[in-house]
Amino acid sequence: MFPTRRRWLVATGLLLPTGLWLGVFLLAPLALVVQFSFATRDTGVARAVLPWTTRAYLTALDPAFLPIFGRTLAYAGATTALCLLLGFPLAWFIARHGGRYRTALLAAVLVPFWSSYLARIYAWKALLDGEGLVNRLLGLVGLDRDGGFLLTDGAVVVGLTYGFLPFMVLPLYVACERFDHRQVEASYDLGHGRVSTFARVVLPGVLPGVLAGSLLVLVPAAGDFVTPRLLGGVDQATFGSVIDDQFRGGNNWPLGSAMAVLLLVLVAVVLVARGRRGEDVL
Amino acid sequence: MNRRPWLLGGVAGLVLCFLYAPIAWLAAVSFNDSRSLSRITGLSTRWYAELFADDRVLESLGLTLRLAAASAAVSTVIGTLAAFGLRRAFPGRGLWTLLLSLPLVVPEVVLGVALLGFCVKLAGVPLGFGALLAAHVAFSLSFVVVVVRSRVAGLDHRLEEAAADLGASPLVAFRTVTMPLVAPAVAAGAAFAFLLSFDDVVTSSYLTGVGSTTLPVFVYAQASKRGVSPEIVALSTLMVAASAALLVAGVLLAGRRARASTFVEPNRDE
């Protein structure tokens, strides 16, 4: 009788369990973090002490934290770029030439991730250090480096790229699979070369996947603190590790919360800049 | 691009090598005689023996497996319902889509500290299994919804209408037509949710309670003091071997089913 109303009821009913879970275990805790970030002082287990103040934000925006901001952005940006560079050929190859092994190949991308993440990071540690395989192989062509590549920015970016590559490959694969390959033939027939075809036909066609994948890599790469700590050492503080320091041991929850809110704002800015174009893949 | 697939294939192969290099190294080192992860000195299976004798590792492995199974079950069920909820246009769908993609864009460290504050300060909930489950479902849900939703969106609604025309009740039509079509995506979503929960360090490290330490958190605590132990390397090797075996079995099974169906319906295309 009221088809729109009935449809609304059914849809809302189906969405309700998920909505409740996210409301209680995601939105409410995030609101609490915002409240914390305006608290005056809070050590450990006691309730946040009011009155409200913006002091935590003033501390967080102190120029002393600027290099940490910059480093976090640089790691996340470089990781996203590298994931795109490595992920695109793989996703395209699986979607175009995978044949009936497509699903299996896609699963093969995930198999290494069925092991401990930390063990894999430690494997990279072993591969990258002075006596490690990478350095010794590079030594054969005279490109080795004293002490290896551990505790460098490069090591952190390699580790992050390794850790988050599947989040790039999966949405890219979806986009490549949906892409109508006849457009490429048409572009060649119309006299475009490889570069021009890629820039004008392929890239716009798979853009939703590129945007979705970039977002899925950028966010965890900006928040991670385990990889920078293990592969970069103590001096390579990132946003994630500063937040972690403020909460673990209860050093300064308001400051940690303020930095968490800033990280969320940063992500929101990226989201808004992305617009709605990635939505049909994400 | 299609004209030189060997070049593309080569690049894709190199990327796969990048993904498998540390795994291969872990497998090699797990049979190493010494504790070192960077130098291989001799052959030994002692780390596997020590792994199966170490109660703490086995206990936290058990907890991690139970947690991952529970988290995957909850997020697959409610996430699949949500994916169906988003199938057709209705007032408020945009807001729901926004809410459902929120977990994808909240960094794990923020989710972890937020839930820590929530449990400790607001709800008075003890940390441990319950808190971990709440967090793991919260960050897995979106992946299930994304994966299942794309399959639901591609469903041919005429198949369901045909079932209804042939007298199937909505429930029967769902069970015999819709569900089999969506099942692969649901399975993929469940596998994804399991994997995300199973390997999570960052969020979990804030929410483990006394006597409920997940394996990744246990390994992280140990590793920051003494480095990763060869036992953990042996365990990782076993886990990868198991999942690779599952993958191969799946491929073989799918191949056999494909052959069987061509045998049963040889003239399908005519």
XYZ file of N, CA and C in Angstrom, chain A residues 46-142:
291
model
N 41.324 7.758 36.695
C 40.300 8.681 37.174
C 39.506 9.270 36.020
N 38.291 9.760 36.332
C 37.492 10.394 35.294
C 38.161 11.676 34.815
N 37.832 12.059 33.574
C 38.421 13.281 33.034
C 38.065 14.470 33.926
N 39.043 15.337 34.147
C 38.812 16.473 35.019
C 38.353 17.665 34.198
N 37.202 18.195 34.546
C 36.715 19.397 33.875
C 37.232 20.601 34.654
N 37.174 21.849 34.320
C 36.452 22.379 33.177
C 37.150 22.128 31.845
N 36.376 22.396 30.801
C 36.887 22.164 29.455
C 37.950 23.195 29.095
N 38.903 22.729 28.311
C 39.964 23.630 27.885
C 40.486 23.166 26.524
N 41.109 24.090 25.823
C 41.682 23.695 24.528
C 43.196 23.524 24.630
N 43.673 23.380 25.873
C 45.116 23.324 26.058
C 45.760 22.161 25.306
N 45.087 21.009 25.323
C 45.664 19.838 24.654
C 45.907 20.127 23.175
N 44.971 20.858 22.563
C 45.129 21.168 21.138
C 46.299 22.129 20.918
N 46.447 23.081 21.827
C 47.572 24.016 21.690
C 48.895 23.262 21.793
N 48.959 22.300 22.713
C 50.177 21.479 22.825
C 50.392 20.660 21.546
N 49.321 20.027 21.068
C 49.444 19.166 19.899
C 49.875 19.944 18.661
N 49.461 21.209 18.586
C 49.796 22.013 17.409
C 51.098 22.779 17.596
N 51.787 22.504 18.690
C 53.090 23.140 18.944
C 54.060 22.790 17.805
N 54.879 23.768 17.407
C 55.820 23.500 16.311
C 56.726 22.289 16.572
N 56.902 21.944 17.838
C 57.761 20.799 18.145
C 57.223 19.511 17.522
N 55.897 19.449 17.325
C 55.303 18.246 16.750
C 55.275 18.282 15.228
N 55.684 19.416 14.652
C 55.600 19.573 13.210
C 56.360 18.489 12.430
N 57.618 18.178 12.832
C 58.327 17.130 12.092
C 57.603 15.793 12.130
N 56.891 15.529 13.250
C 56.172 14.258 13.364
C 54.997 14.230 12.389
N 54.267 15.360 12.339
C 53.221 15.546 11.330
C 53.766 15.231 9.940
N 54.857 15.917 9.612
C 55.442 15.801 8.279
C 55.867 14.381 7.981
N 56.525 13.737 8.974
C 57.021 12.383 8.752
C 55.859 11.432 8.520
N 54.801 11.584 9.333
C 53.631 10.713 9.180
C 53.041 10.841 7.782
N 52.876 12.101 7.338
C 52.309 12.324 6.009
C 53.208 11.762 4.924
N 54.526 11.945 5.085
C 55.462 11.463 4.067
C 55.426 9.935 3.987
N 55.440 9.262 5.145
C 55.353 7.795 5.142
C 54.068 7.327 4.460
N 52.947 7.943 4.884
C 51.648 7.495 4.358
C 51.557 7.767 2.859
N 52.031 8.960 2.431
C 51.976 9.305 1.014
C 52.849 8.401 0.168
N 54.098 8.190 0.626
C 55.014 7.345 -0.137
C 54.496 5.917 -0.200
N 53.928 5.435 0.911
C 53.379 4.078 0.937
C 52.247 3.938 -0.067
N 51.341 4.923 -0.083
C 50.214 4.870 -1.006
C 50.702 4.873 -2.455
N 51.671 5.739 -2.758
C 52.190 5.813 -4.126
C 52.826 4.489 -4.539
N 53.626 3.917 -3.634
C 54.313 2.664 -3.943
C 53.312 1.518 -4.107
N 52.272 1.507 -3.262
C 51.237 0.470 -3.380
C 50.531 0.572 -4.727
N 50.274 1.794 -5.181
C 49.646 1.990 -6.490
C 50.546 1.465 -7.595
N 51.814 1.813 -7.498
C 52.797 1.445 -8.516
C 52.932 -0.078 -8.624
N 52.930 -0.761 -7.470
C 53.068 -2.216 -7.469
C 51.727 -2.906 -7.674
N 50.676 -2.310 -7.104
C 49.378 -2.972 -7.115
C 48.688 -2.941 -8.458
N 48.879 -1.857 -9.199
C 48.145 -1.748 -10.460
C 48.514 -2.833 -11.473
N 49.814 -3.047 -11.758
C 50.130 -4.104 -12.733
C 49.611 -5.468 -12.288
N 49.701 -5.734 -10.987
C 49.241 -7.028 -10.485
C 47.730 -7.164 -10.663
N 46.971 -6.125 -10.238
C 45.511 -6.184 -10.328
C 45.070 -6.280 -11.788
N 45.710 -5.495 -12.644
C 45.367 -5.493 -14.072
C 45.653 -6.855 -14.689
N 46.810 -7.411 -14.346
C 47.191 -8.714 -14.893
C 46.181 -9.784 -14.480
N 45.818 -9.800 -13.182
C 44.874 -10.818 -12.705
C 43.516 -10.642 -13.396
N 43.059 -9.388 -13.503
C 41.735 -9.148 -14.077
C 41.707 -9.461 -15.577
N 42.791 -9.137 -16.297
C 42.798 -9.289 -17.749
C 43.277 -10.662 -18.208
N 44.303 -11.168 -17.546
C 44.940 -12.388 -18.048
C 44.841 -13.552 -17.080
N 44.099 -13.376 -15.969
C 44.009 -14.427 -14.963
C 43.197 -15.630 -15.431
N 42.325 -15.411 -16.428
C 41.506 -16.507 -16.926
C 40.682 -17.109 -15.807
N 40.606 -18.447 -15.789
C 39.789 -19.066 -14.744
C 40.538 -19.184 -13.431
N 41.804 -18.731 -13.404
C 42.550 -18.764 -12.146
C 42.466 -17.441 -11.384
N 41.605 -16.534 -11.852
C 41.521 -15.207 -11.245
C 41.336 -15.251 -9.736
N 40.303 -15.997 -9.315
C 40.011 -16.045 -7.878
C 41.187 -16.638 -7.114
N 41.787 -17.684 -7.713
C 42.919 -18.322 -7.047
C 44.092 -17.349 -6.938
N 44.352 -16.597 -7.998
C 45.459 -15.633 -7.963
C 45.205 -14.554 -6.919
N 43.947 -14.122 -6.864
C 43.582 -13.106 -5.888
C 43.783 -13.647 -4.476
N 43.400 -14.907 -4.284
C 43.604 -15.519 -2.968
C 45.099 -15.658 -2.675
N 45.895 -15.937 -3.737
C 47.336 -16.077 -3.552
C 47.964 -14.776 -3.061
N 47.339 -13.643 -3.416
C 47.826 -12.358 -2.909
C 47.649 -12.295 -1.398
N 46.602 -12.981 -0.915
C 46.298 -12.903 0.518
C 47.029 -13.946 1.358
N 47.492 -15.044 0.719
C 48.080 -16.142 1.494
C 49.211 -15.704 2.447
N 50.151 -14.852 1.989
C 51.214 -14.462 2.921
C 50.667 -13.791 4.179
N 49.450 -13.274 4.087
C 48.905 -12.536 5.220
C 48.229 -13.437 6.235
N 48.182 -14.742 5.929
C 47.703 -15.715 6.908
C 48.823 -16.108 7.858
N 49.784 -15.265 8.058
C 50.813 -15.584 9.041
C 50.889 -14.382 9.956
N 51.743 -14.474 10.948
C 51.816 -13.354 11.873
C 52.438 -12.127 11.201
N 51.731 -11.020 11.313
C 52.223 -9.753 10.771
C 53.579 -9.403 11.366
N 53.701 -9.622 12.686
C 54.955 -9.271 13.341
C 56.097 -10.153 12.863
N 55.796 -11.437 12.652
C 56.848 -12.323 12.152
C 57.314 -11.855 10.779
N 56.370 -11.371 9.958
C 56.749 -10.890 8.623
C 57.587 -9.622 8.706
N 57.210 -8.741 9.650
C 58.008 -7.525 9.824
C 59.422 -7.888 10.284
N 59.506 -8.889 11.179
C 60.835 -9.310 11.620
C 61.615 -9.986 10.501
N 60.893 -10.656 9.606
C 61.571 -11.224 8.440
C 62.174 -10.101 7.604
N 61.432 -8.995 7.438
C 61.986 -7.847 6.708
C 63.191 -7.282 7.426
N 63.108 -7.248 8.770
C 64.245 -6.781 9.557
C 65.487 -7.600 9.213
N 65.280 -8.933 9.189
C 66.411 -9.818 8.910
C 66.893 -9.663 7.474
N 65.957 -9.449 6.552
C 66.351 -9.314 5.147
C 67.072 -7.999 4.891
N 66.724 -6.968 5.663
C 67.235 -5.634 5.354
C 68.477 -5.248 6.151
N 68.816 -6.005 7.209
C 69.940 -5.528 8.025
C 71.286 -5.754 7.329
N 72.355 -5.316 7.967
C 73.664 -5.283 7.330
C 74.100 -6.616 6.735
N 73.803 -7.717 7.477
C 74.212 -9.032 6.988
C 73.097 -9.694 6.194
N 71.990 -8.986 6.016
C 70.815 -9.577 5.396
C 70.975 -9.832 3.908
N 70.020 -10.605 3.387
C 70.070 -11.053 2.002
C 70.072 -9.873 1.024
N 69.239 -8.867 1.309
C 69.115 -7.735 0.385
C 70.452 -7.020 0.246
N 71.069 -6.755 1.392
C 72.340 -6.043 1.357
C 73.431 -6.864 0.671
N 73.417 -8.181 0.918
C 74.454 -9.012 0.296
C 74.251 -9.121 -1.217
N 72.986 -9.222 -1.635
C 72.708 -9.258 -3.083
C 73.120 -7.948 -3.738
N 72.792 -6.824 -3.075
C 73.179 -5.529 -3.621
C 74.694 -5.398 -3.629
N 75.357 -6.073 -2.687
C 76.818 -6.048 -2.632
C 77.443 -6.628 -3.894
N 76.751 -7.599 -4.501
C 77.272 -8.217 -5.717
C 77.409 -7.205 -6.843
N 76.541 -6.201 -6.829
C 76.636 -5.167 -7.871
C 77.164 -3.856 -7.291
N 77.712 -3.937 -6.090
C 78.357 -2.765 -5.506
C 77.421 -1.700 -4.986
